[in-house]
PDB file of C-alpha atoms in Angstrom:
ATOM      1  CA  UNK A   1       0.000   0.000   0.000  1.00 33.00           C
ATOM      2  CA  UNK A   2       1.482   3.698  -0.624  1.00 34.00           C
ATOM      3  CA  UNK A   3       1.555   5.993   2.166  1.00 39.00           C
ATOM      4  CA  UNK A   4      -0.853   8.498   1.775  1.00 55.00           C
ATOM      5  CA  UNK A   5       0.363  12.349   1.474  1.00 49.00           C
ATOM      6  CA  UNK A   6       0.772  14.138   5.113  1.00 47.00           C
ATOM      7  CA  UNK A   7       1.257  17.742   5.165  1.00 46.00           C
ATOM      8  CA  UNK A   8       4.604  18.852   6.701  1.00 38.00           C
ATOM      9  CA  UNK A   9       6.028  22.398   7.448  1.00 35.00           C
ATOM     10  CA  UNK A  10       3.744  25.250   5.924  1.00 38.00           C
ATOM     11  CA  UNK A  11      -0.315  24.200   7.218  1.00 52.00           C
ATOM     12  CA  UNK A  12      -1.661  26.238   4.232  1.00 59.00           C
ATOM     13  CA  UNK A  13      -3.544  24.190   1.611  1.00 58.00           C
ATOM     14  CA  UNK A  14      -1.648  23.323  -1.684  1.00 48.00           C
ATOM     15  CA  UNK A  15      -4.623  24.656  -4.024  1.00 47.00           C
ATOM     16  CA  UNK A  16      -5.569  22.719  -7.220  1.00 51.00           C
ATOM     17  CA  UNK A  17      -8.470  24.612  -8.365  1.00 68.00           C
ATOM     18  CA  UNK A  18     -10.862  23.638  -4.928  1.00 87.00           C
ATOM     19  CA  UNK A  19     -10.204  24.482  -1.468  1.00 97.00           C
ATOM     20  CA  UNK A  20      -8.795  20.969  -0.039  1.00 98.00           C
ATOM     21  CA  UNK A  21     -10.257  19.579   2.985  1.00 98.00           C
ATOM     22  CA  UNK A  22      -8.280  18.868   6.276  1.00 98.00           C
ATOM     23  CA  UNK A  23      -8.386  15.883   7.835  1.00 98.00           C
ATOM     24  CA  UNK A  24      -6.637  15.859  11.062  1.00 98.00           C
ATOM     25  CA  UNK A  25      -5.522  12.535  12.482  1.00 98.00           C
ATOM     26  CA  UNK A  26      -4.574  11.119  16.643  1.00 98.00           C
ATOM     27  CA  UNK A  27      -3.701   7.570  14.611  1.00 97.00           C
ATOM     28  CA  UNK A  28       0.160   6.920  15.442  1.00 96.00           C
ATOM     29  CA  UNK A  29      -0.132   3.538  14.302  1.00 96.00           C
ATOM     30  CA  UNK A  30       0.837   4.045   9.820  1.00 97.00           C
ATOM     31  CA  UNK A  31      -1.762   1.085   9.538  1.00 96.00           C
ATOM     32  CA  UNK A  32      -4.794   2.371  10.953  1.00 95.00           C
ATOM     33  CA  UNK A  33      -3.884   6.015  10.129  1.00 97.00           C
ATOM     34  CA  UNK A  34      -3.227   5.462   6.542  1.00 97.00           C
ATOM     35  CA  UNK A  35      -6.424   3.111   6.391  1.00 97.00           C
ATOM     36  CA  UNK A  36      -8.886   6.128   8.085  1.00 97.00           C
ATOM     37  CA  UNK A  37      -7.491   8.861   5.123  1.00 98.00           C
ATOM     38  CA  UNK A  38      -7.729   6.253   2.157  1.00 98.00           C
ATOM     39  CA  UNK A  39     -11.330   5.234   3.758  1.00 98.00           C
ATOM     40  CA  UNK A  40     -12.332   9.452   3.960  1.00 98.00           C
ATOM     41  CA  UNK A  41     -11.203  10.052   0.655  1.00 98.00           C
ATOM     42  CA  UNK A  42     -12.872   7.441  -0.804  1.00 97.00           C
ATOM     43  CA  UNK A  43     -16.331   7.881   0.821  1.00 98.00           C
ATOM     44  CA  UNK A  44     -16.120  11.495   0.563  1.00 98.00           C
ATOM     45  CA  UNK A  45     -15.353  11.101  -3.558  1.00 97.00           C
ATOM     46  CA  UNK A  46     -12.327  13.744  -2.780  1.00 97.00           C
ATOM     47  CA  UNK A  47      -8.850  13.177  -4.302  1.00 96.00           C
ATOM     48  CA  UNK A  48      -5.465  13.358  -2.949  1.00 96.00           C
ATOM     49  CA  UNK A  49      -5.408  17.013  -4.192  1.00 97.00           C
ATOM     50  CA  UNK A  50      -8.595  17.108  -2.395  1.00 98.00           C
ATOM     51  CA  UNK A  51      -8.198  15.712   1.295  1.00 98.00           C
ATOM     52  CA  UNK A  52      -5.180  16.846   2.715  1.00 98.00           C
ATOM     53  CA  UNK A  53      -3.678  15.148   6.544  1.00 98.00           C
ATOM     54  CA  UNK A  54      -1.836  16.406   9.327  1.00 98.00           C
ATOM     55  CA  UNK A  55      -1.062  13.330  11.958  1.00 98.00           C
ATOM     56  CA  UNK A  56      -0.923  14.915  15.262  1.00 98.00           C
ATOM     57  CA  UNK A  57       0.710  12.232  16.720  1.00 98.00           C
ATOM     58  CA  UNK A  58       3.633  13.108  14.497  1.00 97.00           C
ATOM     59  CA  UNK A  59       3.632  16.513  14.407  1.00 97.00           C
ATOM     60  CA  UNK A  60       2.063  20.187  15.942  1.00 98.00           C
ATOM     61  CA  UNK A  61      -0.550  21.482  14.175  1.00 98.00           C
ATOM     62  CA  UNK A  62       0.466  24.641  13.961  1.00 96.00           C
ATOM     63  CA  UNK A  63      -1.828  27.488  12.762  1.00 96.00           C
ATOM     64  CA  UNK A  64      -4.686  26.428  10.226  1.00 98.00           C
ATOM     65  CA  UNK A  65      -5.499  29.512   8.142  1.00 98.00           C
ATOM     66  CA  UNK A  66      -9.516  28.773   7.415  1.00 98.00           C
ATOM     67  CA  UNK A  67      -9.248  30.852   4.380  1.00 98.00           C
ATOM     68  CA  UNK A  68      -7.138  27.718   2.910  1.00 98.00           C
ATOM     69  CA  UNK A  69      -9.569  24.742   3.480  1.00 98.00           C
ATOM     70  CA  UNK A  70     -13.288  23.776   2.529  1.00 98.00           C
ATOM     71  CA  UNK A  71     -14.225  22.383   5.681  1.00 98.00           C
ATOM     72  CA  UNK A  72     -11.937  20.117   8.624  1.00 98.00           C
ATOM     73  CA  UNK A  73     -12.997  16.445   9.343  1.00 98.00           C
ATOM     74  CA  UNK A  74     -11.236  14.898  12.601  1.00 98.00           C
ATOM     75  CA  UNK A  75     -10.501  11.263  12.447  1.00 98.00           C
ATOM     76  CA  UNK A  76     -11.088   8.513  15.666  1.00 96.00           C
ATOM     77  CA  UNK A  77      -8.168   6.909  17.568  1.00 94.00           C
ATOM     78  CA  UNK A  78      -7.345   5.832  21.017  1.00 92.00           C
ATOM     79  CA  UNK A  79      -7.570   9.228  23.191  1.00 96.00           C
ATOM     80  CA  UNK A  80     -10.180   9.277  25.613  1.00 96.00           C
ATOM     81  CA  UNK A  81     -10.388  12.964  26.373  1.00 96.00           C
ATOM     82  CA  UNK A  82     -12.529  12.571  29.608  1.00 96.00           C
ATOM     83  CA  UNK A  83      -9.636  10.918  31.484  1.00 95.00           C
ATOM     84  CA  UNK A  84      -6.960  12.436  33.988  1.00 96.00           C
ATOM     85  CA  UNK A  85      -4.733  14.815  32.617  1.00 95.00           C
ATOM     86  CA  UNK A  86      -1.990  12.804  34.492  1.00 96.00           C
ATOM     87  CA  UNK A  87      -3.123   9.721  32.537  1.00 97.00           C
ATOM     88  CA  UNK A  88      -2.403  10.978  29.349  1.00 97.00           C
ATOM     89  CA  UNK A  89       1.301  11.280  27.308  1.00 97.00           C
ATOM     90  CA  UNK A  90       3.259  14.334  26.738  1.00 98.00           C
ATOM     91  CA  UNK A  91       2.192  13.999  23.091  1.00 98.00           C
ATOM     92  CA  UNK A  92      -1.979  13.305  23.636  1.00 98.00           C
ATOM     93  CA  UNK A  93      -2.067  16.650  25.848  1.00 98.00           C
ATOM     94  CA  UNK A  94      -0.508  18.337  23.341  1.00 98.00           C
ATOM     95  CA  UNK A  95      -2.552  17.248  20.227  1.00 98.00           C
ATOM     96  CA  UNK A  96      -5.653  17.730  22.753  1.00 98.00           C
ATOM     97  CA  UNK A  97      -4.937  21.560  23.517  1.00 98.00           C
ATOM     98  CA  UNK A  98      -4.491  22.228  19.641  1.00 98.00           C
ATOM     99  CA  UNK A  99      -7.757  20.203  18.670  1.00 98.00           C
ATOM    100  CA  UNK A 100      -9.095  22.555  21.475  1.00 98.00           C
ATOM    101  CA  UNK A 101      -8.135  25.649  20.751  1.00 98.00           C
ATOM    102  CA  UNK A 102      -8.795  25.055  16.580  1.00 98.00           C
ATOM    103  CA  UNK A 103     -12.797  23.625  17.493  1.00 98.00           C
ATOM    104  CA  UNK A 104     -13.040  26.746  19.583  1.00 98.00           C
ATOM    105  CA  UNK A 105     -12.239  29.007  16.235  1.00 98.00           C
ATOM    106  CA  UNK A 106     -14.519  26.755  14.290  1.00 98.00           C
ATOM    107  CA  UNK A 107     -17.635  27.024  16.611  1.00 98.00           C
ATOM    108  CA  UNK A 108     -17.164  30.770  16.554  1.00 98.00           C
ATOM    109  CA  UNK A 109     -16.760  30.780  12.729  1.00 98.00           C
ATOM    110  CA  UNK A 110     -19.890  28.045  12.499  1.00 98.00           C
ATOM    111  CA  UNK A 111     -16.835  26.853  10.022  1.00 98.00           C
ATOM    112  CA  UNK A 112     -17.564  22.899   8.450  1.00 98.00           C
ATOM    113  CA  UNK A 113     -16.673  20.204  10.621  1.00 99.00           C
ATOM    114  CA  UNK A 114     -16.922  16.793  10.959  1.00 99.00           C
ATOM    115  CA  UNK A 115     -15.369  15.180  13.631  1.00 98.00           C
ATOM    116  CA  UNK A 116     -15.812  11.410  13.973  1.00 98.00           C
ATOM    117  CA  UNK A 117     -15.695   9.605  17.094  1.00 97.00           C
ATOM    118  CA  UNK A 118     -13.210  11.555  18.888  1.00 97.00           C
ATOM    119  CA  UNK A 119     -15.182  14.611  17.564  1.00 97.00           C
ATOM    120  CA  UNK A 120     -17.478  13.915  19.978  1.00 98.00           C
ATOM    121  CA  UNK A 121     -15.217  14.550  23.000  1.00 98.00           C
ATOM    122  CA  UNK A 122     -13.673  17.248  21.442  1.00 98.00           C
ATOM    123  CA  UNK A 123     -16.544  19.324  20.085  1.00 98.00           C
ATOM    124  CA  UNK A 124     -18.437  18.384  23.158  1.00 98.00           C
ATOM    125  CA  UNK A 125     -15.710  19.858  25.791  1.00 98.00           C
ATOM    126  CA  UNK A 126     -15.927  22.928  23.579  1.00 98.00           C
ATOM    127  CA  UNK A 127     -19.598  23.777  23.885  1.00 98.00           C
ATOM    128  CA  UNK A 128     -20.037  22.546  27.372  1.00 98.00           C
ATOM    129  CA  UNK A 129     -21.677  19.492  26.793  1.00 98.00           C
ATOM    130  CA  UNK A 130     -21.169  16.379  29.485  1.00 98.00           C
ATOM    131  CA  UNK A 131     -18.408  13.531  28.335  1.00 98.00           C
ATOM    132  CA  UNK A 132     -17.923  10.901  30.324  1.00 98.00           C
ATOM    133  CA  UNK A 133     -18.220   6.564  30.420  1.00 97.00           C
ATOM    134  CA  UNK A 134     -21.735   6.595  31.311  1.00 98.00           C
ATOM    135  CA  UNK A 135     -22.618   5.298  27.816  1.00 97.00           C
ATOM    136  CA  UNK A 136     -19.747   3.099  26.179  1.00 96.00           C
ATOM    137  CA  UNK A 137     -20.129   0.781  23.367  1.00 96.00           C
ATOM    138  CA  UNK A 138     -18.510  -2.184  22.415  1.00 92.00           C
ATOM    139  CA  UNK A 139     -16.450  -2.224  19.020  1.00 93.00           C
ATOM    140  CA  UNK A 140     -18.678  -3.485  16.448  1.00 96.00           C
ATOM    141  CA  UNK A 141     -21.709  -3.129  14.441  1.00 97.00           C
ATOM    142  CA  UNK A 142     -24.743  -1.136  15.989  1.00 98.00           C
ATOM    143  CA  UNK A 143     -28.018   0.200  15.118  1.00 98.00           C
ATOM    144  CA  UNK A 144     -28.336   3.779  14.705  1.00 98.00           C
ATOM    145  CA  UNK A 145     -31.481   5.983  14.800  1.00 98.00           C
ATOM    146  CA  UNK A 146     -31.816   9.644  12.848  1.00 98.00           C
ATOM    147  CA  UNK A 147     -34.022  11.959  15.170  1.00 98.00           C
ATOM    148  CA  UNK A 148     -36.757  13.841  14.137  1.00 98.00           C
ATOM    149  CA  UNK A 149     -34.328  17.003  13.778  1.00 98.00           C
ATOM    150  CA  UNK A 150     -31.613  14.418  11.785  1.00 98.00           C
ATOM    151  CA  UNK A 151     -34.124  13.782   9.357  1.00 98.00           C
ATOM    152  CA  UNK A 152     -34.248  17.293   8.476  1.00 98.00           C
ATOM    153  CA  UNK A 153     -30.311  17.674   8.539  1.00 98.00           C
ATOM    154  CA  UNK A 154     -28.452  17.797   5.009  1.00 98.00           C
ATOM    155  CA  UNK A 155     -26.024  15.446   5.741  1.00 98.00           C
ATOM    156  CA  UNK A 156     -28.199  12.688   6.725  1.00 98.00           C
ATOM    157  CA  UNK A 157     -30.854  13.109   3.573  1.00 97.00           C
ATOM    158  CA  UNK A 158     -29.269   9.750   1.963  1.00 97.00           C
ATOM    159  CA  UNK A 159     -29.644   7.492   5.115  1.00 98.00           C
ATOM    160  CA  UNK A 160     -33.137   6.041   6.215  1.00 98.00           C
ATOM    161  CA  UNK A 161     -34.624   6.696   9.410  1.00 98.00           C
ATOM    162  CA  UNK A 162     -32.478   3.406  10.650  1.00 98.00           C
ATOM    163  CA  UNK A 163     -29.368   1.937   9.794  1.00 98.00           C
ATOM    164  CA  UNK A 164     -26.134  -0.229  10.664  1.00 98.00           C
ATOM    165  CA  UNK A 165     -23.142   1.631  11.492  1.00 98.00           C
ATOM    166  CA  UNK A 166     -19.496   0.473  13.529  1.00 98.00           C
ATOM    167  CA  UNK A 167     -18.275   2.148  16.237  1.00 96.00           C
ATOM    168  CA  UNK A 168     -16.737   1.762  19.685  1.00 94.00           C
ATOM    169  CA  UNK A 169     -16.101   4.072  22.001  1.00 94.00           C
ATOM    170  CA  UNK A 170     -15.503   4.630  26.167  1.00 94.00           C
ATOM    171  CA  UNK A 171     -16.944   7.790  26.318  1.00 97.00           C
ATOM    172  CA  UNK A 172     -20.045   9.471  25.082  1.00 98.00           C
ATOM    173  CA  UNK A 173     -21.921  12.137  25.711  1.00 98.00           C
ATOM    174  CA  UNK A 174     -24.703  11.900  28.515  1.00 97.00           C
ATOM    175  CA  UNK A 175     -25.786  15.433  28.229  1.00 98.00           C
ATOM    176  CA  UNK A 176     -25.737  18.200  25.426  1.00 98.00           C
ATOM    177  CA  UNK A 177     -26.120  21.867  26.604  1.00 98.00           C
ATOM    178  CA  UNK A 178     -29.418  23.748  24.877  1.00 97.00           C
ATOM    179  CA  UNK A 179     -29.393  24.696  21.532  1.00 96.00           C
ATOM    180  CA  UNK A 180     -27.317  21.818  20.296  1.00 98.00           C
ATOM    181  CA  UNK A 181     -29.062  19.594  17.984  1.00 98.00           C
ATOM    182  CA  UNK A 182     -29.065  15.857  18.597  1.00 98.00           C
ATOM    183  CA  UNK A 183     -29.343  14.169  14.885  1.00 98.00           C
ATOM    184  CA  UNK A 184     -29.231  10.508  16.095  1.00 98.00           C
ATOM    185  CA  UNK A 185     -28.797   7.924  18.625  1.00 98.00           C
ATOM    186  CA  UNK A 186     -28.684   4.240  19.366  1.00 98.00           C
ATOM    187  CA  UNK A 187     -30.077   1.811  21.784  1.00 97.00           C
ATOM    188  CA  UNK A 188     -26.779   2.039  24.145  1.00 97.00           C
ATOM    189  CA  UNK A 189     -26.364   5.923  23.450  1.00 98.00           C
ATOM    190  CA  UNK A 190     -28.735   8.560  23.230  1.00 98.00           C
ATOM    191  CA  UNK A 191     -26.323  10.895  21.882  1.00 98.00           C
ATOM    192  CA  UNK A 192     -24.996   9.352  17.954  1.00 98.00           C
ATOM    193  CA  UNK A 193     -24.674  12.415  16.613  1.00 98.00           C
ATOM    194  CA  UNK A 194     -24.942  16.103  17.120  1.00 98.00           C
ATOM    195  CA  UNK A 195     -24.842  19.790  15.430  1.00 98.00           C
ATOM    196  CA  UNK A 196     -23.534  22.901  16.512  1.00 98.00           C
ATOM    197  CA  UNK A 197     -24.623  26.413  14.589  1.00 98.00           C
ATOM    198  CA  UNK A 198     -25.515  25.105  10.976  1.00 98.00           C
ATOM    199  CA  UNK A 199     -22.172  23.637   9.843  1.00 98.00           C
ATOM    200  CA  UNK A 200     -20.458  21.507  12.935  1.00 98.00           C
ATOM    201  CA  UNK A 201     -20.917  18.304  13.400  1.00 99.00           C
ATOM    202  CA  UNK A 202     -19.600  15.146  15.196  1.00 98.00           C
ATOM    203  CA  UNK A 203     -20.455  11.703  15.176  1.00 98.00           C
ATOM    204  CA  UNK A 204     -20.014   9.126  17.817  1.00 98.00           C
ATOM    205  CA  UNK A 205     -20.017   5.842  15.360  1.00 98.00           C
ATOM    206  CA  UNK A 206     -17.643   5.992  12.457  1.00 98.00           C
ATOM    207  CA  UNK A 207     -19.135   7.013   9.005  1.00 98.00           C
ATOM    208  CA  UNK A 208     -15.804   5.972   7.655  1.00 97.00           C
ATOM    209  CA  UNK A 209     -16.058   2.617   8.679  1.00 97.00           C
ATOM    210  CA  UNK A 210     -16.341  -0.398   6.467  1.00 96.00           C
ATOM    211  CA  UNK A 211     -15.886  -3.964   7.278  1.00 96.00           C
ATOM    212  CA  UNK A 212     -12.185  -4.060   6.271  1.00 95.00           C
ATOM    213  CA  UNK A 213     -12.134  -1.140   7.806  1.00 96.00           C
ATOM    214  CA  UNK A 214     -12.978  -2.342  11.236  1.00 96.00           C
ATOM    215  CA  UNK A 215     -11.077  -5.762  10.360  1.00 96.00           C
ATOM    216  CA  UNK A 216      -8.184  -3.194  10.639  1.00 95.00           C
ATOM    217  CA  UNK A 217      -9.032  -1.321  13.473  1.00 94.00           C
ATOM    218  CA  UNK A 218      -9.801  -4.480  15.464  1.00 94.00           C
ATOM    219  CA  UNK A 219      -6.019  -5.955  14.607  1.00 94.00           C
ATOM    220  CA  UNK A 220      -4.322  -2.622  15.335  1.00 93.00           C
ATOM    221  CA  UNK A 221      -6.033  -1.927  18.689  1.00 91.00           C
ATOM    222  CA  UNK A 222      -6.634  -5.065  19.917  1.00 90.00           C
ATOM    223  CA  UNK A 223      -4.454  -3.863  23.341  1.00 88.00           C
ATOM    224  CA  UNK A 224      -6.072  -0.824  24.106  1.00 86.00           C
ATOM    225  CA  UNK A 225      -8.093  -1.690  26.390  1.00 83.00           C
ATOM    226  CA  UNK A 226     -11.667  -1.574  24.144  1.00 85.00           C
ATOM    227  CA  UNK A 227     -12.219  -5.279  24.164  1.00 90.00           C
ATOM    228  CA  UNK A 228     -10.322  -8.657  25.211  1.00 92.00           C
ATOM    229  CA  UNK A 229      -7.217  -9.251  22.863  1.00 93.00           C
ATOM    230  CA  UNK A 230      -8.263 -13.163  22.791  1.00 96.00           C
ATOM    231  CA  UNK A 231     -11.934 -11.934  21.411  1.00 95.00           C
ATOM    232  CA  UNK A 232     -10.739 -10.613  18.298  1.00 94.00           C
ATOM    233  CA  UNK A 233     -11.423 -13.277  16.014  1.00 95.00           C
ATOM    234  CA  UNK A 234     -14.675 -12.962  17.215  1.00 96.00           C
ATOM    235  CA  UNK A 235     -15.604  -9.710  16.836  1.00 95.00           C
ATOM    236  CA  UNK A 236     -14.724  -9.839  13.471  1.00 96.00           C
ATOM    237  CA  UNK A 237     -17.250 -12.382  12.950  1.00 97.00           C
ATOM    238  CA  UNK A 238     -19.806  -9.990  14.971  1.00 97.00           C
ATOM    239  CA  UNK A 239     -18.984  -7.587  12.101  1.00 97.00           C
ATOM    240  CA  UNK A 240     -19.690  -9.508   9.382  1.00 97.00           C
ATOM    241  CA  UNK A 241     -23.205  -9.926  10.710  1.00 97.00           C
ATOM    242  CA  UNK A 242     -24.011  -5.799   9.995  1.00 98.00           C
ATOM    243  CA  UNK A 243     -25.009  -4.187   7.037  1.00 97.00           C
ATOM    244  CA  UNK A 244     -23.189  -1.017   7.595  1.00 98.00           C
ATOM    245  CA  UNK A 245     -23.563   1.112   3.835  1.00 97.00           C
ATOM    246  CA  UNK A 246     -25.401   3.944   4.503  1.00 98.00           C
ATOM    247  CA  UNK A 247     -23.125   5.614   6.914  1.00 98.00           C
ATOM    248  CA  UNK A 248     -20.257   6.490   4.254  1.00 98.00           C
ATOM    249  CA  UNK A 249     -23.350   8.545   2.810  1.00 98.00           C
ATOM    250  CA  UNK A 250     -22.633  11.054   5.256  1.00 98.00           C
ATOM    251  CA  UNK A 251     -19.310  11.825   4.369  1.00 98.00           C
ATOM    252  CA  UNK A 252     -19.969  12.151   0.670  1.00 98.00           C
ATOM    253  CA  UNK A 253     -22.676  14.776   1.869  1.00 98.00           C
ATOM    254  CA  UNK A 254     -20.068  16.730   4.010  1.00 98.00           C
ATOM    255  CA  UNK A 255     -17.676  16.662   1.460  1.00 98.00           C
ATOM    256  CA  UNK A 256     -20.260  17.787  -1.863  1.00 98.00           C
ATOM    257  CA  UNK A 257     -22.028  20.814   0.977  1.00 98.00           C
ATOM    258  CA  UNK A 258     -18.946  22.179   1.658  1.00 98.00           C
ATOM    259  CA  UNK A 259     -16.602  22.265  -1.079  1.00 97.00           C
ATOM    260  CA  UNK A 260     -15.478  25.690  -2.332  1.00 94.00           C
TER     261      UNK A 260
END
């Protein structure tokens, strides 16, 4: 497999007609990193030109001039951002305070954003909103449901009012603040997804996720504490059982709304 492009030095866009998009990755593993932007740019119909990456665990963001990028999509990986500060490396509490301080700008700028998974910790610390383990979910396949106010949302026009979806998480959100939008939830967790202003959004299952996709992501992060290393086999066999392809659907949407 080639390595995907990752920006380096200057974080303005390299323009090729369209404003790229930014997708920001907390993946230090090259497997499951590389496999999240090839998965984004392929469900979001983008290009190389198109989708541009900055790995945080590699590198500082630095500053992100909006003026160069369509919209910002934040990829999943193993930070939890409820836990102690003391808990976390040198390098997560670093890539958290820049994720911070960027979603701040973005909420103020009601700038595009799609942050998946980990976007809900993020975004939700931002606006106030309650993140904490009071509604985990195993890694797998789950059934999601679009609220009344989803169903009215642009980005989820092209999924029905019920569909598959893989995700996993330790943290959730148990309570939004007002005027936040809840656009879907799930038997385990009430909060699936969420919008802020008229153009940010997170996600708590992964829209990016297909089944050798989460093949992947099972392999890769089979220590880190979201399941038992000796049930992976199994849970890969769980997946199978899922018809997860309307979620990608939502990415294609971000990605067609936003593009300048």
């Amino acid at each position: 497999m080639r390595h995907p492009a990752s920006s380096s030095g200057s974080r303005g866009a390299v323009h090729t007609g369209h404003r790229p998009f930014l997708l920001l990755s907390i993946r230090g593993e090259d497997e499951a990193a590389d496999d999240e932007y090839l998965a984004v740019l392929r469900f979001a119909g983008l290009d190389p030109a198109g989708l541009q990456r900055i790995r945080l665990t590699h590198q500082p963001l630095g500053h992100i001039d909006l003026a160069d990028w369509s919209g910002v999509i934040l990829g999943g990986g193993p930070y939890t951002i409820s836990d102690p500060a003391d808990t976390k490396s040198a390098v997560q509490q670093r890539a958290e305070a820049e994720l911070l301080t960027l979603i701040e700008r973005l909420v103020e700028q009601d700038f595009p954003f799609l942050g998946c998974c980990y976007g809900v910790g993020t975004l939700g610390t931002v606006i106030g909103a309650t993140i904490d383990r009071t509604y985990p979910e195993p890694v797998g396949g789950m059934r999601i449901t679009v609220t009344a106010a989803g169903r009215d949302d642009p980005l989820f026009a092209d999924v029905p009012d019920a569909f598959d979806a893989y995700g996993g998480h330790k943290e959730g959100v148990s309570e939004l603040p007002p005027g936040v939008v809840c656009l879907a939830s799930s038997p385990d967790c009430p909060v699936q997804a969420f919008r802020v202003g008229q153009n940010v959004y997170a996600t708590q299952f992964h829209p990016e996720l297909d089944i050798d996709g989460i093949f992947t992501r099972i392999n890769v992060y089979k220590n880190h504490g979201y399941f038992a290393p000796e049930s992976a086999e199994a849970l890969k066999e769980a997946a199978r059982q899922w018809d997860v392809r309307h979620p990608p659907a939502i990415l294609r949407r971000f990605s067609e709304r936003y593009r300048q």
